[in-house]
CSV table of C-alpha atoms in Angstrom, one decimal:
chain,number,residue,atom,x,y,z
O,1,UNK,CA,-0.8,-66.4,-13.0
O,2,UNK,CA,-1.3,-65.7,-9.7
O,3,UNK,CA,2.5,-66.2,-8.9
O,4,UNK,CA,3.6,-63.9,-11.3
O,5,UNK,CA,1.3,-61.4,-9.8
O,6,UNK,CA,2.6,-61.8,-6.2
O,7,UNK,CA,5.8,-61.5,-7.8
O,8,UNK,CA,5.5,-58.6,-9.3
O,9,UNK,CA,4.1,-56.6,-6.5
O,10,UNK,CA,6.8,-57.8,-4.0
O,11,UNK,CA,9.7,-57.3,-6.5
O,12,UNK,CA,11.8,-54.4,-5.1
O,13,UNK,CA,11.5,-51.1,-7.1
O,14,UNK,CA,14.6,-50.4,-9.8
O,15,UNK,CA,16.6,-47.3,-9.5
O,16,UNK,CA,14.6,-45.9,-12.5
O,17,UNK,CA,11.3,-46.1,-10.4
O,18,UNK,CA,13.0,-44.7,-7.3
O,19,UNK,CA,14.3,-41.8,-9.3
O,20,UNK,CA,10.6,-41.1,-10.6
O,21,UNK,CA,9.3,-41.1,-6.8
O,22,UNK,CA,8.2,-37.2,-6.2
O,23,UNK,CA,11.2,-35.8,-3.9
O,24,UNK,CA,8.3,-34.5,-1.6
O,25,UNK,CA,7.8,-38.0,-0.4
O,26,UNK,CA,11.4,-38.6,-0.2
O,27,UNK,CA,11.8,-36.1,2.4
O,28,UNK,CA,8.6,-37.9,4.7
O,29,UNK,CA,6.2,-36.8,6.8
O,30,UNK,CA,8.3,-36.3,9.9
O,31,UNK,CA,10.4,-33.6,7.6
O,32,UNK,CA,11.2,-30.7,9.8
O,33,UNK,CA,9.3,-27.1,9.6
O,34,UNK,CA,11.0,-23.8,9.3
O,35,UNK,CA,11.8,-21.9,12.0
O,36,UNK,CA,10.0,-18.7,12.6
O,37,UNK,CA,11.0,-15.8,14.1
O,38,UNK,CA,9.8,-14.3,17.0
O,39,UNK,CA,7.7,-11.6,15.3
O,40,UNK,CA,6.9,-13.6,12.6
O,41,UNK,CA,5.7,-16.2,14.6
O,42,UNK,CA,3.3,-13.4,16.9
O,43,UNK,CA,2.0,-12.7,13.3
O,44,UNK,CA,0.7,-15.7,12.7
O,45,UNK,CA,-0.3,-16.2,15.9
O,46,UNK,CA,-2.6,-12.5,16.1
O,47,UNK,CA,-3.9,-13.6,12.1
O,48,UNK,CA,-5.1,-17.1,13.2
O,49,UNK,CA,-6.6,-15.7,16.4
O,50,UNK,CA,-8.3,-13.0,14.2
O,51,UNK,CA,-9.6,-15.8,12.5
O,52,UNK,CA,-10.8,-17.7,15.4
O,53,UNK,CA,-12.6,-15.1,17.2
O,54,UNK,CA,-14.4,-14.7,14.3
O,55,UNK,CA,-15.4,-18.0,13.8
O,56,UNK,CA,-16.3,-18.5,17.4
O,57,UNK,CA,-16.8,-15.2,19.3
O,58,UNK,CA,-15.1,-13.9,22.5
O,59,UNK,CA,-16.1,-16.5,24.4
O,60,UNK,CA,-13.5,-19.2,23.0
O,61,UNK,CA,-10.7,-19.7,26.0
O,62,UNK,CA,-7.0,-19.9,25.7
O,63,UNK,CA,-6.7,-23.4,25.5
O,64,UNK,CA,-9.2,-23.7,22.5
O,65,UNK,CA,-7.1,-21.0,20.7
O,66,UNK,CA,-3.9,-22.9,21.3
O,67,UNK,CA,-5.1,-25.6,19.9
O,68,UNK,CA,-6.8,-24.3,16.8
O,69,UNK,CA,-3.3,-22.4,16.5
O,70,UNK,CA,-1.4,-25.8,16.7
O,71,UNK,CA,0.4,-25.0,19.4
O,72,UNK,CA,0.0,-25.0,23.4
O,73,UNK,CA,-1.0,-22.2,25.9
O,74,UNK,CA,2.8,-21.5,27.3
O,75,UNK,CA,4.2,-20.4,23.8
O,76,UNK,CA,0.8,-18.4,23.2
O,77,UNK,CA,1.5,-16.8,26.5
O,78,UNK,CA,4.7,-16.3,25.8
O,79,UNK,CA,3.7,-13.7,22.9
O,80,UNK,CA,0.5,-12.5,24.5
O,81,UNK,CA,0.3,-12.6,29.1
O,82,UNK,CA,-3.1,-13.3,28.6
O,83,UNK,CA,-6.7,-13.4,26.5
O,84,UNK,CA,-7.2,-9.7,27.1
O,85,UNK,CA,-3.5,-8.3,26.1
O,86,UNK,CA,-4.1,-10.3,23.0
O,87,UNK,CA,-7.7,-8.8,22.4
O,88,UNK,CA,-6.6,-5.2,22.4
O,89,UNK,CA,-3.4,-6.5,20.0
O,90,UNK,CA,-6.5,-7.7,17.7
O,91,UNK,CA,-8.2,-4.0,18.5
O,92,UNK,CA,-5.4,-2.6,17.1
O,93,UNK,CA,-4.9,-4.8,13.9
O,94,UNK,CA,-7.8,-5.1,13.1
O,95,UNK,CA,-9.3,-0.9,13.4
O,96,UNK,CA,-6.4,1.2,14.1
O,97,UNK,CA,-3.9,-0.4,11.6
O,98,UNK,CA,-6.8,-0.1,8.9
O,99,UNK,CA,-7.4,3.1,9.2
O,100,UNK,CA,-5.4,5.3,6.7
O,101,UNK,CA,-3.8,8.4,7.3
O,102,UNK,CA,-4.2,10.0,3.9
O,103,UNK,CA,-8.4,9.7,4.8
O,104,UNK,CA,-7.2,13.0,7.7
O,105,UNK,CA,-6.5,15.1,4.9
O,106,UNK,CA,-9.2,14.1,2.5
O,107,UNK,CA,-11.8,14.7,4.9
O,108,UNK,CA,-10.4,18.1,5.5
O,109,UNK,CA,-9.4,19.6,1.8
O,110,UNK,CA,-11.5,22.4,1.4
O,111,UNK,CA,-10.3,22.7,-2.0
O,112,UNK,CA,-12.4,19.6,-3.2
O,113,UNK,CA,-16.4,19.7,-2.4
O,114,UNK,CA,-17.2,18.2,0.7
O,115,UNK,CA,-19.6,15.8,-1.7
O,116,UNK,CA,-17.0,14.7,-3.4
O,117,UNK,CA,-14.7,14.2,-0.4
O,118,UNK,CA,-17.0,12.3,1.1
O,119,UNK,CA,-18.0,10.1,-1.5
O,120,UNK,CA,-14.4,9.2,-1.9
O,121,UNK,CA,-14.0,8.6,1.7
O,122,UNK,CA,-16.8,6.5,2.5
O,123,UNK,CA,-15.7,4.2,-1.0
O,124,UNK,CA,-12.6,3.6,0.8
O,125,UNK,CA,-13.6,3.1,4.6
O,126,UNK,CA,-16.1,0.5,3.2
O,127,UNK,CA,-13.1,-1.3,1.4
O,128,UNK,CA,-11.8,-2.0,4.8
O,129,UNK,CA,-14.7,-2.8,6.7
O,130,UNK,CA,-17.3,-4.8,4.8
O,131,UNK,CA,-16.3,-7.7,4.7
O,132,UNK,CA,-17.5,-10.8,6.8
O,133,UNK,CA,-14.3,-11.3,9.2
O,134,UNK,CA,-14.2,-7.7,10.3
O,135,UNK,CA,-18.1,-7.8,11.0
O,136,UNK,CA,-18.2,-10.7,13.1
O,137,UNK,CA,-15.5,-9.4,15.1
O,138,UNK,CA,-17.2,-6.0,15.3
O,139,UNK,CA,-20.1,-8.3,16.1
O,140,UNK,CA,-18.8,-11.0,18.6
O,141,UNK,CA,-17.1,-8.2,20.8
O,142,UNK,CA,-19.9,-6.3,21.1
O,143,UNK,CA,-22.4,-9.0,22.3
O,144,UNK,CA,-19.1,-10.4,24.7
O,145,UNK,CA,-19.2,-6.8,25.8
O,146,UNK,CA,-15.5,-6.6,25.2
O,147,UNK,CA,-14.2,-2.6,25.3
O,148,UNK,CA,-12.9,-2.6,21.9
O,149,UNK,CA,-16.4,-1.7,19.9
O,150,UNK,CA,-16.8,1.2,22.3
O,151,UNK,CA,-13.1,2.7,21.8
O,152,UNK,CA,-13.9,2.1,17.9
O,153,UNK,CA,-17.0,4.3,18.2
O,154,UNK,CA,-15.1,6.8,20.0
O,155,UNK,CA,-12.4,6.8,17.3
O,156,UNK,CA,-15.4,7.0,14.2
O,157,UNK,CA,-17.0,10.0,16.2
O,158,UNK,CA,-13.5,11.9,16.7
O,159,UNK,CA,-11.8,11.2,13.0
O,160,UNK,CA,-15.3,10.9,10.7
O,161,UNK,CA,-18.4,12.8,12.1
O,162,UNK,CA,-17.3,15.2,14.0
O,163,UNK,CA,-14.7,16.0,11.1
O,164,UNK,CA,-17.6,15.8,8.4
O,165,UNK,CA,-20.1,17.8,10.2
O,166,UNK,CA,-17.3,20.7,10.7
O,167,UNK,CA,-17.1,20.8,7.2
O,168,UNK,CA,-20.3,20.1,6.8
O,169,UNK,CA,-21.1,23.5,8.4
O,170,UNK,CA,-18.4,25.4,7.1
O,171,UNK,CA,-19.7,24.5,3.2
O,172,UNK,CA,-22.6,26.1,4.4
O,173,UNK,CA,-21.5,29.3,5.7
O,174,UNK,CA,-22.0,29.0,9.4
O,175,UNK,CA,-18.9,30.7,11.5
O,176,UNK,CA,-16.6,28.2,13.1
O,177,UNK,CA,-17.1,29.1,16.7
O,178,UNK,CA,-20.8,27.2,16.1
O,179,UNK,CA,-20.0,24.0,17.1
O,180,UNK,CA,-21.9,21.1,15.6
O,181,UNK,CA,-24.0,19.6,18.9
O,182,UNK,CA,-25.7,16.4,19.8
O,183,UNK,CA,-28.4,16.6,17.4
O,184,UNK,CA,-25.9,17.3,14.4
O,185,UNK,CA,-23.6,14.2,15.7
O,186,UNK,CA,-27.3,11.9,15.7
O,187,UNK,CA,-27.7,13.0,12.0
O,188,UNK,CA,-24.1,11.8,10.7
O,189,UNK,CA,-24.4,8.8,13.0
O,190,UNK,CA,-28.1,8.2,10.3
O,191,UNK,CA,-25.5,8.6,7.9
O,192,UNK,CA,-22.6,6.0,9.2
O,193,UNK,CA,-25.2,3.6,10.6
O,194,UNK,CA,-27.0,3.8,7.2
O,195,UNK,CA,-24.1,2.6,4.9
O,196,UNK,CA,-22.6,0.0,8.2
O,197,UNK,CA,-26.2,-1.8,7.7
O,198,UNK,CA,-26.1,-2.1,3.9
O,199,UNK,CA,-22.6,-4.7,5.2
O,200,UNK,CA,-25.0,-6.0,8.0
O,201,UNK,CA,-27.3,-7.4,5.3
O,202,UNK,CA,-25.0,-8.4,3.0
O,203,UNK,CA,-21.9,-10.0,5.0
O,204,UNK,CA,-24.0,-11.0,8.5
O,205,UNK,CA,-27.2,-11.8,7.2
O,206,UNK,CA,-26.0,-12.9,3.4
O,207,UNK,CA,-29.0,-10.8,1.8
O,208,UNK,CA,-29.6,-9.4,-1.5
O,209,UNK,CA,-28.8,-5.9,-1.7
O,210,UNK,CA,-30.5,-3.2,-4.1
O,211,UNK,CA,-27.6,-1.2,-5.2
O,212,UNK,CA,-23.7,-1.8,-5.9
O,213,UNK,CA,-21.6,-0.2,-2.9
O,214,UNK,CA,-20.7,2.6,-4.8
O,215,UNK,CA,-24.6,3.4,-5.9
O,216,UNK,CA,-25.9,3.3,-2.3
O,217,UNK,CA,-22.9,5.5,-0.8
O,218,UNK,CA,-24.0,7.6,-3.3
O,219,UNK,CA,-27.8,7.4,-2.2
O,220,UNK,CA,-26.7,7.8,1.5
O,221,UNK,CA,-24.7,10.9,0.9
O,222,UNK,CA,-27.5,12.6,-1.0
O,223,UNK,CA,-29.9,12.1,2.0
O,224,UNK,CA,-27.6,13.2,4.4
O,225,UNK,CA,-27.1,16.1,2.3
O,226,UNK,CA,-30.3,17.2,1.8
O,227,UNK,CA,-31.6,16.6,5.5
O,228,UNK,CA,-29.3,18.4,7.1
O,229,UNK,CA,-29.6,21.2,4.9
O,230,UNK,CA,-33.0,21.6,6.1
O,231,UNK,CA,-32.3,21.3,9.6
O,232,UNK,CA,-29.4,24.2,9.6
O,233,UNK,CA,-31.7,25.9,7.3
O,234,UNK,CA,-34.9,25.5,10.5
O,235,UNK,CA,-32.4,26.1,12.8
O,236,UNK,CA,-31.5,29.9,11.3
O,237,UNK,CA,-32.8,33.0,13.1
O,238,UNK,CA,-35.3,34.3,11.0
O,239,UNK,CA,-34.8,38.3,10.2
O,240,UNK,CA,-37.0,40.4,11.8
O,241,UNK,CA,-39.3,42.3,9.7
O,242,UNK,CA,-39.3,46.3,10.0
């Protein structure tokens, strides 16, 4: 018995059993890779550096990267001179390139309620944001003190609140030559830093949260609403009696 066991498990394989063999293994694991090109292959190196920063913060070095890429520090360099030309690369894929152009002309239709407008917005924006690899980043670079979460903050103020409390104001009547001013821009910042948090808790912190995305924008927006109504209304010159 046990001879015709051995024998059975040394006897060479018939072409029958090679032809079943899966052609995957045929081809080994030594097979060769495809070639990438040159901007295909920065492409994957910028998404898997995305990823890495976000696993471990700014801090991670060059040679960390490379080898969570796969690869070694002259081709990474060879894409990207060095960590900082690739951190602005990831400032720009990962806010500017999000940031849709159609959102310039929503937020300044005057032939849709600014309500409306900005529900619609914010629903949108929070698409692109909340979400866990985003907020880490956001995160990460602003505890490494890298200058990409102040230039995003810039770029919020300029295209959202500034834009939202000029319509904001022109809704309600006041002349264009009165310029929203540092209290108005505190108020809308209540307003973005309101709906940023409800991601905090979720995505950062992992939560519960009361209301679906579209309930508390909704909430948020009514708040803002109503408070700054009753600042600009404070804030009018009362008419003199006679």
């Amino acid at each position: 018995m046990t001879r015709t066991v051995q024998n059975r498990a040394t006897a060479p394989r018939s072409a029958g059993d090679r032809a079943r063999r899966p052609a995957s293994s045929a081809a080994g694991p030594d097979a060769p890779k495809r070639r990438l090109s040159a901007a295909d292959r920065r492409r994957e190196i910028l998404a898997k550096s995305i990823e890495y920063f976000a696993t471990v913060g700014f801090d991670g070095g060059t040679r960390e990267l490379a080898r969570h890429l796969g690869t070694t520090q002259p081709l990474l360099y060879r894409y990207f001179p060095n960590k900082d030309a690739l951190i602005q690369e990831i400032y720009k894929v990962v806010y500017l390139d999000q940031w849709n152009p159609r959102w310039d002309s929503l937020l300044t239709d005057r032939k849709v309620p600014l309500r409306q407008r900005l529900q619609t917005f914010y629903e949108e924006y929070t698409d692109v944001i909340l979400n866990p690899q985003w907020m880490r980043i956001y995160f990460f670079a602003g505890l490494k003190g890298v200058s990409i979460n102040e230039r995003y903050l810039a770029l919020v103020e300029e295209r959202i609140l500034w834009r939202l409390l000029r319509e904001f104001r022109a809704e309600y009547g006041l002349p264009a030559a009165l310029e929203p001013g540092p209290g108005d821009l505190e108020l809308a910042w209540q307003l973005q830093g309101g709906i940023f948090y409800y991601g905090v808790r979720r995505y950062v912190y992992q939560t519960p949260v009361q209301l679906s995305k579209s309930e508390m924008i909704s909430t948020a927006l009514d708040s803002f609403f109503a408070g700054y109504k009753s600042a600009l209304d404070r804030s009018r010159p009362t008419p003199r009696s006679s």
